[in-house]
Short mmCIF file of C-alpha atoms in Angstrom, two decimals:
data_model
loop_
_atom_site.label_atom_id
_atom_site.label_comp_id
_atom_site.label_asym_id
_atom_site.label_seq_id
_atom_site.Cartn_x
_atom_site.Cartn_y
_atom_site.Cartn_z
CA MET Z 1 4.57 -1.28 -3.69
CA LEU Z 2 6.51 1.30 -6.20
CA MET Z 3 7.74 0.21 -8.95
CA LYS Z 4 10.26 2.51 -11.34
CA ASN Z 5 8.19 2.14 -14.69
CA SER Z 6 10.92 4.20 -16.67
CA GLU Z 7 13.25 1.94 -16.64
CA PRO Z 8 13.55 -1.86 -17.65
CA PRO Z 9 12.25 -4.19 -16.39
CA PHE Z 10 9.39 -2.16 -15.04
CA ASP Z 11 8.84 0.32 -18.01
CA ASP Z 12 7.05 -3.64 -19.56
CA VAL Z 13 3.46 -3.56 -18.37
CA ARG Z 14 3.46 -7.51 -18.87
CA VAL Z 15 6.53 -7.47 -16.01
CA ARG Z 16 4.15 -5.08 -13.70
CA GLN Z 17 1.12 -6.83 -13.98
CA ALA Z 18 2.75 -10.35 -13.40
CA ILE Z 19 4.01 -9.10 -10.82
CA ASN Z 20 0.85 -7.63 -9.19
CA TYR Z 21 -0.94 -11.40 -9.89
CA ALA Z 22 1.95 -13.16 -7.97
CA ILE Z 23 1.78 -11.22 -5.16
CA PRO Z 24 -0.76 -13.05 -2.27
CA ARG Z 25 -2.97 -10.65 -0.48
CA GLU Z 26 -4.52 -13.23 1.33
CA ASP Z 27 -1.02 -13.70 3.02
CA LEU Z 28 -0.40 -10.17 3.89
CA LEU Z 29 -3.30 -9.72 5.53
CA GLU Z 30 -2.66 -12.29 8.12
CA LEU Z 31 0.18 -10.32 9.26
CA THR Z 32 -2.11 -7.12 10.84
CA PHE Z 33 -3.79 -10.44 12.14
CA GLY Z 34 -6.77 -9.92 9.37
CA TYR Z 35 -7.68 -6.58 10.48
CA GLY Z 36 -7.77 -4.40 7.16
CA ALA Z 37 -8.66 -5.70 3.99
CA ILE Z 38 -7.58 -7.09 0.92
CA LYS Z 39 -7.44 -4.69 -1.68
CA SER Z 40 -5.37 -3.97 -5.13
CA ASN Z 41 -7.24 -0.58 -6.14
CA PRO Z 42 -6.62 2.62 -4.69
CA ILE Z 43 -10.34 2.85 -4.54
CA SER Z 44 -12.09 1.26 -1.88
CA LYS Z 45 -15.15 -1.49 -2.94
CA GLY Z 46 -17.72 0.57 -1.28
CA SER Z 47 -17.04 4.40 -3.14
CA TRP Z 48 -19.06 5.70 -5.77
CA ALA Z 49 -16.04 6.19 -7.92
CA TYR Z 50 -15.23 2.22 -7.78
CA SER Z 51 -15.56 1.21 -11.12
CA PRO Z 52 -16.09 -2.87 -11.05
CA ASN Z 53 -15.16 -2.33 -14.77
CA ALA Z 54 -10.70 -2.12 -13.30
CA ALA Z 55 -9.00 -5.32 -13.37
CA SER Z 56 -8.35 -6.53 -10.37
CA TYR Z 57 -5.88 -7.83 -8.48
CA ASP Z 58 -7.28 -9.20 -5.41
CA ASN Z 59 -6.59 -13.03 -6.20
CA GLN Z 60 -3.18 -14.50 -6.64
CA ASP Z 61 -2.71 -15.62 -9.82
CA MET Z 62 0.87 -17.43 -10.26
CA GLU Z 63 -0.62 -18.92 -13.60
CA LYS Z 64 -1.48 -16.07 -15.31
CA ALA Z 65 2.01 -14.20 -13.99
CA LYS Z 66 3.71 -17.06 -15.29
CA LYS Z 67 2.32 -16.85 -18.03
CA LEU Z 68 2.96 -12.44 -18.98
CA MET Z 69 6.27 -13.07 -17.99
CA GLU Z 70 6.68 -15.71 -20.69
CA GLU Z 71 5.11 -12.80 -23.09
CA ALA Z 72 8.14 -10.49 -22.04
CA GLY Z 73 10.79 -12.55 -22.80
CA TYR Z 74 10.86 -14.62 -19.46
CA PRO Z 75 10.84 -18.25 -19.78
CA PRO Z 76 9.24 -20.48 -17.69
CA GLY Z 77 12.15 -22.00 -14.98
CA GLU Z 78 14.47 -19.78 -15.74
CA PRO Z 79 15.76 -17.12 -14.04
CA ALA Z 80 14.25 -13.55 -15.09
CA PHE Z 81 16.00 -10.52 -13.63
CA ASN Z 82 17.42 -9.34 -10.19
CA ALA Z 83 15.38 -6.42 -8.75
CA THR Z 84 16.59 -4.17 -5.14
CA PHE Z 85 13.42 -4.06 -2.83
CA ALA Z 86 13.71 -0.89 -0.44
CA TYR Z 87 12.01 -1.13 2.46
CA TRP Z 88 11.67 0.97 6.06
CA GLN Z 89 12.10 -0.65 9.48
CA GLU Z 90 9.70 2.24 11.52
CA TRP Z 91 6.53 -0.94 11.05
CA PRO Z 92 7.23 -3.94 12.26
CA GLU Z 93 5.60 -5.81 9.46
CA ASN Z 94 7.35 -4.23 6.60
CA LEU Z 95 10.08 -7.08 6.80
CA GLN Z 96 7.75 -9.55 6.26
CA ILE Z 97 5.85 -8.39 3.35
CA ALA Z 98 9.09 -7.67 2.39
CA GLN Z 99 10.30 -11.27 2.49
CA ILE Z 100 6.26 -12.75 1.47
CA ILE Z 101 6.88 -10.75 -2.04
CA GLN Z 102 10.49 -11.78 -2.08
CA ALA Z 103 9.31 -15.61 -1.93
CA ASN Z 104 6.40 -15.22 -4.27
CA LEU Z 105 8.32 -13.18 -7.00
CA ALA Z 106 11.32 -16.13 -6.18
CA GLU Z 107 8.50 -18.61 -8.34
CA LEU Z 108 8.47 -16.04 -11.56
CA GLY Z 109 12.36 -16.43 -11.85
CA ILE Z 110 12.85 -12.63 -10.20
CA THR Z 111 15.51 -12.64 -7.50
CA VAL Z 112 14.41 -10.16 -4.69
CA GLU Z 113 16.76 -8.23 -2.47
CA LEU Z 114 15.91 -6.77 0.39
CA GLU Z 115 17.38 -3.22 1.11
CA LEU Z 116 16.58 -2.16 4.32
CA LEU Z 117 17.08 2.00 4.87
CA GLU Z 118 16.33 4.17 7.99
CA ILE Z 119 12.69 6.66 7.18
CA GLY Z 120 15.25 9.36 5.89
CA GLN Z 121 17.69 7.34 3.80
CA TRP Z 122 14.59 6.04 2.29
CA VAL Z 123 12.75 9.23 1.29
CA ASN Z 124 15.91 10.90 -0.26
CA SER Z 125 16.35 7.62 -2.28
CA VAL Z 126 13.15 6.53 -3.30
CA LEU Z 127 10.92 10.17 -3.49
CA TYR Z 128 13.21 12.64 -4.07
CA ASP Z 129 16.27 10.72 -6.09
CA HIS Z 130 13.97 8.44 -7.47
CA ASP Z 131 17.09 5.87 -6.94
CA TYR Z 132 15.60 2.66 -6.72
CA GLN Z 133 13.71 -0.26 -8.76
CA MET Z 134 11.18 -1.28 -6.26
CA ALA Z 135 10.22 0.01 -2.96
CA LEU Z 136 7.57 -0.24 -0.09
CA THR Z 137 5.59 2.94 1.47
CA ALA Z 138 2.03 3.14 2.54
CA LEU Z 139 -0.29 6.20 1.67
CA VAL Z 140 -2.83 7.63 4.14
CA PRO Z 141 -6.27 7.25 3.19
CA ARG Z 142 -8.15 10.11 1.26
CA TRP Z 143 -11.86 10.66 1.22
CA ASP Z 144 -11.93 12.08 -2.44
CA PRO Z 145 -11.13 10.13 -5.43
CA ASN Z 146 -8.96 12.44 -7.03
CA ASP Z 147 -6.59 11.98 -3.69
CA GLN Z 148 -6.78 8.18 -3.63
CA LEU Z 149 -6.10 8.47 -7.54
CA GLY Z 150 -3.85 11.36 -7.57
CA ASN Z 151 -1.20 9.97 -4.33
CA VAL Z 152 -1.27 6.65 -5.70
CA TYR Z 153 -0.14 7.31 -9.50
CA ARG Z 154 0.81 11.26 -9.59
CA THR Z 155 1.77 13.12 -6.72
CA ASP Z 156 3.33 12.29 -3.18
CA ASP Z 157 4.45 9.15 -3.44
CA GLY Z 158 3.16 8.28 -6.95
CA GLN Z 159 5.74 10.83 -8.26
CA ALA Z 160 8.87 8.30 -7.79
CA LEU Z 161 6.68 5.81 -10.13
CA GLU Z 162 7.63 7.85 -13.09
CA TRP Z 163 5.08 6.72 -15.36
CA GLU Z 164 3.75 8.30 -18.16
CA ASN Z 165 0.29 8.27 -19.26
CA GLU Z 166 -1.40 11.01 -21.39
CA GLU Z 167 -5.18 9.17 -21.16
CA PHE Z 168 -5.13 8.62 -17.36
CA ASP Z 169 -3.97 12.66 -16.86
CA LYS Z 170 -6.82 13.53 -19.40
CA TYR Z 171 -9.55 11.55 -17.00
CA TRP Z 172 -7.93 12.37 -13.75
CA LYS Z 173 -8.00 16.43 -14.91
CA ALA Z 174 -11.12 15.81 -16.24
CA GLY Z 175 -12.70 14.35 -12.85
CA ARG Z 176 -10.96 17.50 -10.82
CA ALA Z 177 -12.82 20.15 -12.77
CA THR Z 178 -16.44 19.65 -11.97
CA ALA Z 179 -18.19 19.23 -8.96
CA ASP Z 180 -21.11 17.19 -10.95
CA ILE Z 181 -20.78 13.52 -8.93
CA GLU Z 182 -22.21 12.14 -12.38
CA GLU Z 183 -18.85 13.32 -14.77
CA ARG Z 184 -16.73 12.65 -12.18
CA LYS Z 185 -18.02 9.40 -11.48
CA ALA Z 186 -17.60 8.60 -15.58
CA ALA Z 187 -13.94 10.33 -15.27
CA TYR Z 188 -12.75 8.68 -12.67
CA TRP Z 189 -13.70 5.27 -13.82
CA ARG Z 190 -12.44 5.54 -16.45
CA ALA Z 191 -8.65 6.76 -15.05
CA GLN Z 192 -9.08 4.02 -12.66
CA GLU Z 193 -9.00 1.48 -15.42
CA ILE Z 194 -6.52 2.55 -17.34
CA ALA Z 195 -4.18 2.79 -13.90
CA MET Z 196 -5.45 -0.77 -13.19
CA GLU Z 197 -4.52 -1.92 -16.36
CA GLU Z 198 -1.19 -0.47 -16.36
CA ALA Z 199 -0.50 -1.79 -12.82
CA PRO Z 200 2.48 1.16 -12.48
CA CYS Z 201 2.77 -0.03 -8.95
CA ALA Z 202 1.09 -2.41 -6.64
CA ILE Z 203 -1.74 -2.12 -3.60
CA LEU Z 204 -1.22 -3.89 -0.76
CA ASN Z 205 -3.88 -4.35 1.06
CA VAL Z 206 -5.64 -2.02 3.75
CA SER Z 207 -3.26 -2.11 6.99
CA PRO Z 208 -4.75 -0.54 10.43
CA ALA Z 209 -2.24 1.24 12.72
CA PHE Z 210 -2.57 -0.46 15.65
#
């Protein structure tokens, strides 16, 4: 789930973290009949590049989410802000995913307005023009951590985040610059930890293609 980091309210890391904690990934897994896996990190836990030190949003934590929203200036029980959530209709589960997120973010005072787009419209608005606030997308898994991190945060759909972080770029590029597995591991662990703390988007599980 993309968030446009360059503009309010998603320019506040506390809001982005709160949204990540509010998402019930167990409920989302039920939409694919239990197939797939709960996941909030672009690097899979079985990978050599997975960092156990990175923040995890696998388990929903509404209390932590509400506390973060309060720290960001949105008192509990009061309306926070409105946000439009663009999704495409080609996968039938997309509407249900959007509705579950809509319902859970309402508990944080966030009013989510769902916007159904034809895939071509979605690509133009979100990927090309970056004219969106929140958007649902899907990424095909890649084997190398360079691509797993890059596709999410820097290339492909990740460009639409408009998220800037020099430290992430430094370590991501360091991992690309060597074939030494231990050097790559150290670089990708650090890049991943930065990205998960900053939470520029929300990873919504692993979903099989039926």
